[in-house]
Structures are given as structure tokens and as C-alpha cells.
Short mmCIF file of C-alpha atoms and ligand atoms in Angstrom, two decimals:
data_model
loop_
_atom_site.label_atom_id
_atom_site.label_comp_id
_atom_site.label_asym_id
_atom_site.label_seq_id
_atom_site.Cartn_x
_atom_site.Cartn_y
_atom_site.Cartn_z
CA MET A 77 9.27 -14.63 -8.27
CA ALA A 78 12.89 -15.39 -7.50
CA PRO A 79 14.52 -12.62 -5.43
CA LEU A 80 16.45 -10.07 -7.39
CA THR A 81 20.01 -11.21 -6.77
CA ALA A 82 23.06 -9.19 -7.69
CA THR A 83 23.83 -11.67 -10.48
CA ARG A 84 20.37 -11.30 -11.98
CA VAL A 85 20.52 -7.53 -11.74
CA VAL A 86 23.88 -7.41 -13.48
CA GLU A 87 22.62 -9.68 -16.27
CA ALA A 88 19.46 -7.65 -16.70
CA LEU A 89 21.37 -4.35 -16.76
CA LYS A 90 23.69 -5.69 -19.44
CA GLU A 91 20.80 -7.00 -21.50
CA ALA A 92 18.99 -3.66 -21.21
CA ARG A 93 22.07 -1.82 -22.42
CA ARG A 94 22.63 -4.17 -25.35
CA ARG A 95 19.07 -3.47 -26.45
CA THR A 96 19.43 0.28 -26.09
CA PHE A 97 22.57 0.27 -28.19
CA THR A 98 20.91 -2.01 -30.76
CA LEU A 99 18.10 0.51 -31.22
CA VAL A 100 20.48 3.29 -32.16
CA ALA A 101 23.17 1.20 -33.87
CA ALA A 102 21.87 1.99 -37.35
CA VAL A 103 21.10 5.65 -36.67
CA SER A 104 23.58 8.22 -37.98
CA ASP A 105 25.17 10.72 -35.61
CA ALA A 106 23.23 13.50 -37.34
CA ASP A 107 19.93 11.71 -36.75
CA LEU A 108 20.87 11.03 -33.14
CA GLN A 109 21.35 14.76 -32.58
CA ARG A 110 18.44 16.06 -34.62
CA VAL A 111 15.11 17.14 -33.11
CA HIS A 112 12.76 14.94 -35.13
CA SER A 113 9.62 16.20 -33.45
CA PRO A 114 8.97 19.06 -31.05
CA LEU A 115 7.37 16.46 -28.77
CA MET A 116 10.50 14.37 -28.47
CA SER A 117 14.05 14.80 -27.24
CA PRO A 118 17.00 14.30 -29.55
CA LEU A 119 17.91 10.60 -29.21
CA VAL A 120 21.30 11.55 -27.86
CA TRP A 121 19.57 13.23 -24.92
CA ASP A 122 17.78 9.98 -24.05
CA LEU A 123 21.08 8.12 -24.11
CA ALA A 124 22.89 10.40 -21.68
CA HIS A 125 19.73 10.76 -19.58
CA ILE A 126 19.62 6.97 -19.11
CA ALA A 127 23.15 7.21 -17.71
CA ALA A 128 22.43 10.27 -15.56
CA TYR A 129 19.42 8.54 -13.98
CA GLU A 130 21.43 5.40 -13.28
CA ASP A 131 24.26 7.44 -11.78
CA LEU A 132 21.84 9.36 -9.56
CA TRP A 133 19.98 6.33 -8.20
CA LEU A 134 22.42 3.44 -8.21
CA VAL A 135 25.74 5.19 -7.69
CA HIS A 136 24.97 8.42 -5.85
CA ARG A 137 21.91 7.55 -3.77
CA TYR A 138 22.33 3.80 -3.35
CA GLY A 139 26.13 3.70 -3.46
CA GLU A 140 26.59 7.01 -1.60
CA ARG A 141 29.22 8.23 -4.03
CA PRO A 142 29.42 11.64 -5.64
CA LEU A 143 27.84 12.00 -9.09
CA LEU A 144 30.18 11.26 -11.93
CA ARG A 145 29.24 14.45 -13.74
CA ASP A 146 27.67 16.97 -11.42
CA ASP A 147 27.78 19.49 -14.25
CA LEU A 148 25.40 17.39 -16.37
CA ALA A 149 22.79 16.70 -13.71
CA ALA A 150 20.41 19.55 -14.59
CA MET A 151 20.66 19.14 -18.35
CA TYR A 152 19.70 15.48 -18.13
CA ASP A 153 17.05 15.84 -15.46
CA ALA A 154 13.65 15.34 -17.08
CA PHE A 155 12.00 17.95 -14.86
CA GLU A 156 14.60 20.68 -14.86
CA THR A 157 15.01 20.41 -18.61
CA PRO A 158 11.68 19.88 -20.38
CA ARG A 159 11.59 18.27 -23.83
CA ALA A 160 10.88 21.50 -25.64
CA VAL A 161 14.31 22.96 -24.85
CA ARG A 162 16.46 19.84 -25.08
CA GLY A 163 17.36 20.50 -28.70
CA ASP A 164 18.92 23.86 -27.82
CA LEU A 165 21.37 22.59 -25.22
CA PRO A 166 25.07 21.82 -25.53
CA LEU A 167 24.32 18.11 -25.20
CA LEU A 168 27.02 15.48 -25.16
CA GLY A 169 27.66 14.21 -28.67
CA PRO A 170 26.87 10.60 -29.59
CA ALA A 171 30.35 9.28 -28.81
CA GLN A 172 30.56 11.22 -25.54
CA ALA A 173 27.09 10.06 -24.53
CA ARG A 174 28.06 6.42 -25.10
CA GLU A 175 31.25 6.96 -23.13
CA TYR A 176 29.29 8.53 -20.26
CA MET A 177 26.94 5.53 -20.29
CA ASP A 178 29.90 3.14 -20.10
CA GLU A 179 31.56 5.06 -17.29
CA VAL A 180 28.41 5.20 -15.20
CA ARG A 181 27.83 1.53 -15.80
CA SER A 182 31.30 0.65 -14.51
CA ARG A 183 30.56 2.60 -11.35
CA THR A 184 27.18 0.88 -10.95
CA LEU A 185 28.86 -2.52 -11.20
CA GLU A 186 31.51 -1.50 -8.67
CA VAL A 187 28.82 -0.49 -6.21
CA ILE A 188 26.95 -3.76 -6.73
CA ASP A 189 30.19 -5.62 -6.20
CA GLU A 190 30.79 -3.74 -3.00
CA ARG A 191 27.36 -3.80 -1.39
CA GLY A 192 25.03 -6.00 -3.42
CA VAL A 193 21.60 -4.79 -4.50
CA GLY A 194 19.81 -4.57 -1.14
CA ASP A 195 16.10 -5.23 -1.65
CA GLY A 196 16.64 -4.66 -5.37
CA LEU A 197 13.90 -2.02 -5.69
CA LEU A 198 16.12 0.80 -6.92
CA HIS A 199 17.83 -1.50 -9.39
CA GLU A 200 14.48 -2.69 -10.71
CA MET A 201 13.38 0.93 -11.09
CA VAL A 202 16.53 1.88 -13.00
CA LEU A 203 16.28 -1.17 -15.25
CA ARG A 204 12.70 -0.37 -16.14
CA HIS A 205 13.63 3.23 -16.69
CA GLU A 206 16.07 2.20 -19.40
CA HIS A 207 13.47 -0.13 -20.92
CA GLN A 208 10.93 2.68 -20.96
CA HIS A 209 13.34 5.03 -22.64
CA ASP A 210 13.83 2.41 -25.35
CA GLU A 211 10.13 2.78 -26.08
CA THR A 212 10.41 6.57 -26.03
CA MET A 213 13.29 6.34 -28.48
CA LEU A 214 11.22 4.09 -30.73
CA GLN A 215 8.50 6.76 -30.74
CA THR A 216 11.12 9.26 -31.83
CA LEU A 217 12.40 6.88 -34.50
CA MET A 218 8.85 6.42 -35.79
CA LEU A 219 8.31 10.16 -36.01
CA ALA A 220 11.70 10.54 -37.70
CA ARG A 221 10.45 8.39 -40.60
CA LEU A 222 13.92 7.03 -41.19
CA ASP A 223 13.42 5.16 -44.40
CA GLY A 224 15.22 1.83 -44.32
CA TYR A 225 15.80 1.87 -40.56
CA ALA A 226 16.17 -1.78 -39.63
CA LEU A 227 16.21 -3.17 -36.14
CA ALA A 228 18.38 -6.24 -35.68
CA GLY A 229 16.51 -9.34 -34.54
CA ARG A 230 13.19 -8.37 -36.09
CA ARG A 231 10.79 -11.33 -36.28
CA PRO A 232 8.06 -11.95 -38.81
CA MET A 233 4.52 -11.24 -37.62
CA PRO A 234 1.92 -14.04 -37.34
CA GLU A 235 -0.57 -14.67 -40.14
CA PRO A 236 -3.90 -12.87 -39.75
CA VAL A 237 -6.62 -14.61 -37.77
CA ARG A 238 -9.76 -15.77 -39.61
CA PRO A 239 -12.45 -14.61 -39.27
CA ALA A 240 -10.66 -11.32 -38.78
CA PRO A 241 -11.58 -9.41 -35.61
CA THR A 242 -12.57 -5.76 -36.19
CA GLY A 243 -12.68 -4.65 -32.57
CA LEU A 244 -16.49 -4.38 -32.63
CA ASP A 245 -17.06 -7.87 -31.23
CA MET A 246 -17.61 -7.59 -27.47
CA VAL A 247 -17.61 -9.77 -24.36
CA GLU A 248 -19.97 -9.17 -21.47
CA ILE A 249 -18.74 -8.90 -17.92
CA ALA A 250 -21.40 -9.15 -15.22
CA ALA A 251 -21.61 -6.65 -12.36
CA GLY A 252 -19.50 -7.55 -9.38
CA GLU A 253 -16.41 -6.90 -7.34
CA CYS A 254 -12.82 -7.11 -8.38
CA THR A 255 -9.46 -5.94 -7.13
CA ILE A 256 -7.51 -3.20 -8.89
CA GLY A 257 -3.83 -2.38 -8.60
CA ALA A 258 -0.57 -4.21 -8.08
CA SER A 259 -0.11 -6.68 -5.26
CA SER A 260 2.33 -5.72 -2.55
CA GLU A 261 4.49 -8.80 -3.13
CA ARG A 262 6.48 -7.52 -6.09
CA PHE A 263 7.92 -4.38 -7.56
CA ALA A 264 5.27 -1.90 -8.67
CA TYR A 265 5.16 1.83 -9.24
CA ASP A 266 3.57 3.99 -6.60
CA ASN A 267 0.56 4.84 -8.80
CA GLU A 268 -0.35 1.12 -9.07
CA ARG A 269 -0.82 0.92 -5.32
CA PRO A 270 -2.48 0.20 -3.02
CA ARG A 271 -4.39 -2.76 -4.41
CA HIS A 272 -8.04 -2.18 -3.53
CA ARG A 273 -11.44 -3.77 -4.00
CA THR A 274 -14.08 -2.07 -6.03
CA HIS A 275 -17.51 -2.85 -7.42
CA VAL A 276 -18.01 -2.58 -11.17
CA ARG A 277 -21.37 -2.33 -12.95
CA GLY A 278 -22.05 -4.83 -15.74
CA TYR A 279 -20.47 -3.84 -19.07
CA LEU A 280 -19.33 -5.01 -22.45
CA ILE A 281 -15.80 -4.58 -23.69
CA GLY A 282 -14.14 -5.22 -27.04
CA ARG A 283 -12.68 -8.69 -27.43
CA THR A 284 -9.75 -7.08 -29.30
CA PRO A 285 -8.55 -3.56 -29.97
CA VAL A 286 -10.15 -1.75 -32.91
CA THR A 287 -8.37 -2.65 -36.15
CA ASN A 288 -7.32 -0.60 -39.15
CA ALA A 289 -10.27 -2.05 -41.10
CA GLY A 290 -12.69 -0.96 -38.39
CA TYR A 291 -11.12 2.47 -38.27
CA LEU A 292 -11.07 2.86 -42.05
CA ALA A 293 -14.82 2.17 -42.10
CA PHE A 294 -15.26 4.92 -39.51
CA ILE A 295 -13.34 7.40 -41.68
CA GLU A 296 -15.23 6.39 -44.81
CA GLY A 297 -18.48 6.78 -42.89
CA GLY A 298 -17.66 10.43 -42.25
CA GLY A 299 -15.84 9.89 -38.97
CA TYR A 300 -13.90 13.13 -39.17
CA GLU A 301 -16.85 15.17 -40.46
CA ARG A 302 -19.71 14.21 -38.19
CA ARG A 303 -19.66 16.83 -35.45
CA GLU A 304 -22.06 14.84 -33.26
CA TRP A 305 -19.48 12.11 -32.71
CA TRP A 306 -16.87 14.44 -31.28
CA SER A 307 -16.43 16.11 -27.93
CA GLU A 308 -16.13 19.88 -28.04
CA GLU A 309 -12.43 19.76 -27.21
CA GLY A 310 -11.78 16.92 -29.63
CA TRP A 311 -13.52 18.71 -32.48
CA ALA A 312 -11.57 21.92 -31.80
CA TRP A 313 -8.28 19.96 -31.80
CA LYS A 314 -9.16 18.14 -35.02
CA GLU A 315 -10.18 21.36 -36.78
CA GLN A 316 -7.17 23.33 -35.64
CA HIS A 317 -4.67 20.69 -36.73
CA GLU A 318 -6.68 19.48 -39.75
CA ILE A 319 -6.64 15.91 -38.54
CA THR A 320 -8.26 13.51 -41.00
CA ARG A 321 -6.63 10.14 -40.20
CA PRO A 322 -4.36 8.33 -37.72
CA GLY A 323 -0.88 9.76 -37.26
CA ALA A 324 1.02 7.25 -39.40
CA TRP A 325 -1.47 6.84 -42.29
CA THR A 326 -0.94 8.35 -45.71
CA ALA A 327 -3.50 10.80 -47.11
CA ASP A 328 -4.91 8.22 -49.54
CA LEU A 329 -5.57 5.89 -46.58
CA ASP A 330 -3.72 3.10 -48.41
CA ALA A 331 -0.54 2.85 -46.40
CA GLU A 332 0.92 3.47 -42.98
CA TRP A 333 4.38 4.25 -41.72
CA ARG A 334 5.94 1.46 -39.77
CA LEU A 335 9.39 1.55 -38.28
CA GLY A 336 11.67 1.64 -41.32
CA GLY A 337 9.24 2.49 -44.06
CA LEU A 338 5.83 2.80 -45.59
CA GLU A 339 3.75 -0.38 -45.79
CA PRO A 340 0.34 -1.08 -47.32
CA LEU A 341 -2.35 -0.54 -44.68
CA HIS A 342 -2.95 -3.94 -43.13
CA PRO A 343 -6.67 -4.24 -42.33
CA ASP A 344 -6.28 -6.67 -39.45
CA ARG A 345 -3.73 -4.84 -37.36
CA PRO A 346 -4.87 -2.70 -34.44
CA VAL A 347 -5.12 0.95 -35.37
CA VAL A 348 -2.22 2.86 -33.83
CA HIS A 349 -1.17 6.49 -33.34
CA VAL A 350 -4.65 7.75 -32.61
CA SER A 351 -5.38 10.38 -29.98
CA TRP A 352 -7.81 9.95 -27.12
CA PHE A 353 -10.11 12.38 -28.97
CA GLU A 354 -10.18 10.15 -32.04
CA ALA A 355 -10.72 7.01 -29.96
CA ASP A 356 -13.57 8.73 -28.14
CA ALA A 357 -15.19 9.83 -31.42
CA PHE A 358 -14.91 6.32 -32.87
CA ALA A 359 -16.58 4.88 -29.78
CA ARG A 360 -19.43 7.40 -29.91
CA ALA A 361 -19.97 6.65 -33.58
CA HIS A 362 -20.53 3.03 -32.55
CA ASP A 363 -22.89 3.86 -29.75
CA ALA A 364 -20.15 2.92 -27.33
CA ARG A 365 -17.55 4.59 -25.13
CA LEU A 366 -14.02 3.97 -23.99
CA PRO A 367 -13.66 1.63 -21.02
CA THR A 368 -12.72 3.11 -17.66
CA GLU A 369 -9.36 1.86 -16.51
CA VAL A 370 -11.08 -0.20 -13.82
CA GLU A 371 -13.17 -1.90 -16.52
CA TRP A 372 -10.03 -2.45 -18.57
CA GLU A 373 -8.13 -4.00 -15.67
CA LYS A 374 -11.02 -6.20 -14.60
CA ALA A 375 -11.41 -7.51 -18.15
CA ALA A 376 -7.67 -8.19 -18.31
CA THR A 377 -7.02 -9.77 -14.93
CA TRP A 378 -10.07 -10.81 -12.94
CA ASP A 379 -10.47 -14.57 -12.72
CA GLU A 380 -13.75 -15.88 -11.37
CA ARG A 381 -13.53 -19.15 -13.26
CA MET A 382 -10.53 -20.97 -11.82
CA ASP A 383 -11.92 -20.94 -8.30
CA PRO A 384 -15.40 -19.33 -8.29
CA ALA A 385 -15.51 -19.23 -4.48
CA HIS A 386 -12.29 -17.21 -4.37
CA PRO A 387 -11.99 -15.07 -7.49
CA ARG A 388 -8.75 -13.15 -7.73
CA ALA A 389 -6.72 -10.93 -9.99
CA ARG A 390 -3.97 -12.34 -12.18
CA ARG A 391 -0.79 -10.45 -12.83
CA TYR A 392 -1.27 -10.90 -16.59
CA PRO A 393 -4.36 -11.89 -18.57
CA TRP A 394 -3.03 -15.45 -19.01
CA GLY A 395 -1.83 -15.97 -15.43
CA ASN A 396 1.05 -14.87 -13.27
CA ARG A 397 3.94 -15.86 -15.53
CA ARG A 398 5.91 -13.15 -17.25
CA PRO A 399 5.02 -12.81 -20.96
CA VAL A 400 6.76 -14.91 -23.55
CA PRO A 401 6.79 -12.58 -26.57
CA GLY A 402 5.34 -14.29 -29.61
CA GLN A 403 3.35 -16.66 -27.43
CA HIS A 404 1.30 -14.46 -25.10
CA ALA A 405 1.70 -11.06 -26.65
CA ASN A 406 3.46 -8.84 -29.17
CA LEU A 407 6.06 -7.14 -26.98
CA ASP A 408 9.75 -6.39 -26.82
CA HIS A 409 10.20 -4.66 -30.22
CA ARG A 410 9.70 -8.08 -31.68
CA GLY A 411 8.16 -7.30 -35.03
CA CYS A 412 8.83 -3.55 -35.11
CA GLY A 413 5.10 -2.92 -35.24
CA THR A 414 1.67 -4.28 -34.45
CA ALA A 415 0.58 -7.88 -35.17
CA PRO A 416 -2.84 -8.87 -36.55
CA ALA A 417 -5.49 -8.51 -33.83
CA GLY A 418 -6.31 -11.73 -32.01
CA SER A 419 -2.94 -13.30 -32.89
CA TYR A 420 -2.11 -14.71 -29.47
CA PRO A 421 -4.93 -16.91 -28.12
CA ALA A 422 -2.56 -18.09 -25.35
CA GLY A 423 -2.64 -14.51 -24.08
CA SER A 424 -6.41 -14.49 -23.56
CA SER A 425 -7.83 -13.14 -20.31
CA PRO A 426 -10.27 -15.30 -18.32
CA TYR A 427 -13.14 -13.35 -19.93
CA GLY A 428 -11.77 -14.03 -23.42
CA CYS A 429 -10.26 -10.62 -24.17
CA LEU A 430 -7.28 -10.77 -26.52
CA GLY A 431 -4.32 -8.50 -27.07
CA MET A 432 -4.69 -6.65 -23.80
CA ILE A 433 -0.94 -6.76 -23.26
CA GLY A 434 1.30 -5.59 -26.08
CA ASP A 435 0.62 -4.32 -29.61
CA VAL A 436 -0.93 -0.96 -28.68
CA TRP A 437 -1.36 1.06 -25.52
CA GLU A 438 -5.11 1.32 -25.02
CA TRP A 439 -6.75 4.60 -24.16
CA THR A 440 -9.20 4.49 -21.30
CA SER A 441 -11.78 7.11 -20.38
CA SER A 442 -10.11 7.65 -17.00
CA ARG A 443 -8.08 10.63 -15.94
CA PHE A 444 -4.79 9.91 -14.22
CA ASP A 445 -5.08 10.06 -10.46
CA GLY A 446 -3.88 8.28 -7.33
CA TYR A 447 -5.70 5.23 -6.00
CA PRO A 448 -7.34 5.61 -2.58
CA GLY A 449 -4.52 5.61 -0.04
CA PHE A 450 -1.80 6.55 -2.57
CA VAL A 451 1.68 7.20 -1.15
CA ALA A 452 4.40 8.70 -3.36
CA HIS A 453 7.44 6.43 -3.72
CA PRO A 454 10.35 6.78 -4.17
CA TYR A 455 9.91 10.33 -5.40
CA ARG A 456 6.96 12.67 -6.01
CA GLU A 457 7.93 13.38 -9.59
CA TYR A 458 7.36 9.82 -10.68
CA SER A 459 3.59 10.19 -10.82
CA GLU A 460 2.04 12.40 -8.18
CA VAL A 461 2.82 15.65 -9.97
CA PHE A 462 0.79 14.39 -12.96
CA PHE A 463 -2.36 13.62 -10.99
CA GLY A 464 -5.58 15.55 -11.34
CA GLY A 465 -4.92 17.12 -14.73
CA GLU A 466 -5.93 16.48 -18.31
CA TYR A 467 -3.94 13.26 -18.63
CA ARG A 468 -5.82 10.15 -19.68
CA VAL A 469 -4.68 6.69 -18.68
CA LEU A 470 -3.48 4.14 -21.21
CA ARG A 471 -3.09 0.47 -20.38
CA GLY A 472 -1.46 -2.72 -21.56
CA GLY A 473 1.83 -1.74 -23.19
CA SER A 474 2.66 -1.80 -26.88
CA TRP A 475 4.84 -3.81 -29.26
CA ALA A 476 7.63 -1.43 -28.18
CA THR A 477 7.28 -2.21 -24.46
CA ARG A 478 9.73 -4.61 -22.85
CA THR A 479 8.27 -7.65 -21.11
CA ARG A 480 9.61 -6.59 -17.73
CA VAL A 481 7.49 -3.45 -17.83
CA ALA A 482 4.28 -4.79 -19.36
CA THR A 483 2.15 -5.87 -16.41
CA ALA A 484 -1.62 -5.52 -16.40
CA ALA A 485 -1.44 -3.12 -13.44
CA PHE A 486 0.94 -0.73 -15.22
CA ARG A 487 -0.55 2.72 -15.87
CA ASN A 488 0.68 5.03 -18.57
CA TRP A 489 -0.69 8.52 -19.13
CA ASP A 490 -0.68 11.21 -21.77
CA TYR A 491 -2.64 14.22 -22.98
CA PRO A 492 -5.80 13.46 -24.95
CA GLN A 493 -4.43 15.07 -28.13
CA ARG A 494 -1.19 13.08 -28.17
CA ARG A 495 -0.47 10.30 -30.64
CA GLN A 496 3.27 9.94 -30.81
CA ILE A 497 2.72 7.09 -28.38
CA PHE A 498 1.88 3.64 -29.83
CA SER A 499 -1.74 4.23 -28.89
CA GLY A 500 -4.87 2.38 -29.93
CA PHE A 501 -8.02 1.47 -28.03
CA ARG A 502 -10.87 -0.93 -27.51
CA ILE A 503 -14.46 0.10 -26.98
CA ALA A 504 -16.93 -0.57 -24.16
CA ARG A 505 -20.63 -0.17 -23.47
CA ASP A 506 -22.94 -0.41 -20.45
CA ALA A 507 -24.57 -3.83 -20.19
FE1 LIG B 782 13.51 9.30 -17.87
#
């Protein structure tokens, strides 16, 4: 990878900002300020928070200048101000938030002009932070059900693959070693490190994520009524909230909400907006289970074929090159939703798994924790404070993830009942 020069950082920061503004360009001021879901911040909070984070890391800490708006620091700090209360705060309005973003950005560019980007790590972190908030904002926009919302630059999705994958077709991976985690050569988050070797028992894993057709068959086969397929916690959640279908499906199971409107349920697309509990129940109904995250990562990255004497992990299923959206994977907000499963054969992993990057975040059975030898960096709140709880790990990124973020080592996490995230899954089984 070419070193992160000041010129490249500046270009990437500008591109990130153009994309952020594109996402909200067609959203009214009222919808920017509204709380669309108790799980999400008002969009206008995300906007000013992006600026506050940039000011903190690139201007204040890296550039050693005072914060631009000391008075806003707490309100836009994700920890001091949890999502649940963000709607009740005297937030900056949409125009003020955009102005704040512009002002911070000018300061960031001044600092870069003055002292370059150093090793580039903080700049990479801030860039990815903005990219990740774009995905968060897309979750909010999905939940807002803004009819007619149109994202500029939307591309058509590929034609369905024939024969259509359902997610039940599996590949077998023999027992053996592999390495897990990000290499030390490039930027990675603390929770992806250190890279370590581990032995994995033989297993089978879905060639593709489970599709809408596969999931519809589960529902029609009594998926939400058969107690034996559900964990105790999952059943209690489903009963309490009267869950009978994925989060974006209509009650007649004929259509699903996509960004911008209701569309007929497409059988070949990966099922999305399902909770871990639902994914787990589906797997049990098929005499299967969810893969552990180690199984997921091995299936995505481990290459014993290229050089059998020296197998090694790839950065992406297809190799070490950054994804080209539309060629390797459905990423980057490209089609404003999922593509038919199996659409990108060029994105295949060495074991033949498809769609591991992009389309839907995939639930794994694993709880979120540090790898052996974990060291918090650059701050504890990035991941360490989330370790050891109820969070389950999701892998692979979604259609709403930017290419810069979507590596195979990237770990996302959420509660098992959540489904505001663009979450799907693939199944696994012991060999
Ligand atoms: Fe954030």
C-alpha cells in the first residue's frame, strides 16, 4: 500500500465529505432533526458529531490547537451523550451543523498544511469514522422510511444468478490452522489485533448468505412458531415484540422496504434486517448453526491453494487489492440495497465462498472480545469497553459500507436483538 501522504489524505477527506453531504442532500431540515427511531440519533447529530470527532483528533490532539467549540464537546461525544437522549438536546440546526463541519475542515487542512499527516494513523481513523457514520445515517434513513428518498449516483443491481443460491448450499473446510486478525503492516483497529494462529476443526459454511427465498420458506414452515428452534432469550424477545418477519418486510411477506420505498420481495437477495436471534433460529431449523467468527474469517481469507507449502491469509477474499465495487462486492452505497446472492464471482474466497464482503453484515455465533494479547489503541472506548458482554460479532460489511472500511478482518458488534443494522447471515455446521 502506498504511504498515506498529505495529498492522499486531503483527497480522501474531501471525498468522504462529498459523500456525507450527498446522503443528506435530499433530506428536509425537519427530517434531519427528527428522531426517526429510538435506536438512532437525529441525522443532524451525526453531522456535527463527525465534525466534533475530527476537531478533537486532527486539530486538537494532532495539531495541538484548542477545540473550535469547547462548549459542544460533551453534546457530540458518543459516550457522554448516549443515543437515547440525543433527541432532547439543543443540537445545532442543519445549517449550523454544516457550517461547523466546514469550519473544522478548514482547521484540519491548515494543520495538515503546517505539519503534514505524520504516520497517517489518526487521519485514517478519522476518515473511517466519517465513512462509518455514513452507514449509521443510512440505517437511520432506512428506519425513517422516507418514501421517494433517492441517493444520487445509484447504480442498477446485477441480474440474478442462475441457478439461484438459497444460502443452504455449503462448502467444506478441512480441519487445520489459519491466522486470524489484521496484519501489522497496515492500519487496523485495536480489536483486529494481534494477528494470531489458531487451529479450527473441520466445518461446513454457506457458500452465500441466506436469501429472502430461503428465509421465506423458513417462515412458511412455521419458523416463528416452532419453539424448539429458538433459544430461550430469542423466544422471549420474539414474543415480547411480536416479531413475525424481518425488520423491513411487510406483513403479507410480499414486499420489503428498501432505501426510498417499498419493493416487491426479491427472492434472490440476501435476507437483511434480521436479529441474531432470528439468524440463530433459522440455523437450528436447518440442523445448522451460525459460524464462529474464526470460521467466518478462515472461510473468507485463508488461502492454502496458491502456495500449499505456505498457506496464508488474504486481506480480502479475492486477494490483497482493495475492493472494486460492482466487481468484487456490493459496497459503497452503490445500489442502495442488497444485490442478488452470488452476484460477484470475482469476489470469491479461495474456498469458493461468495458475498463475504458487502451486501449484508453477517452475524456470527461469537461474542465480542479481545484477541489474545489485545492492547487498546488509541483509546479504550473504541472497543475495549464493549468486550465481554452480550454483543455478538458481525463480519464482512454491507452494501452501505465504504470500501476503505470493508476488510475481512474488520469486526462489528451489536446486541443479539438488534436489526437496524444491515444484518444477514450464513449458516455453518460441524463437518
Ligand atoms: Fe462516532
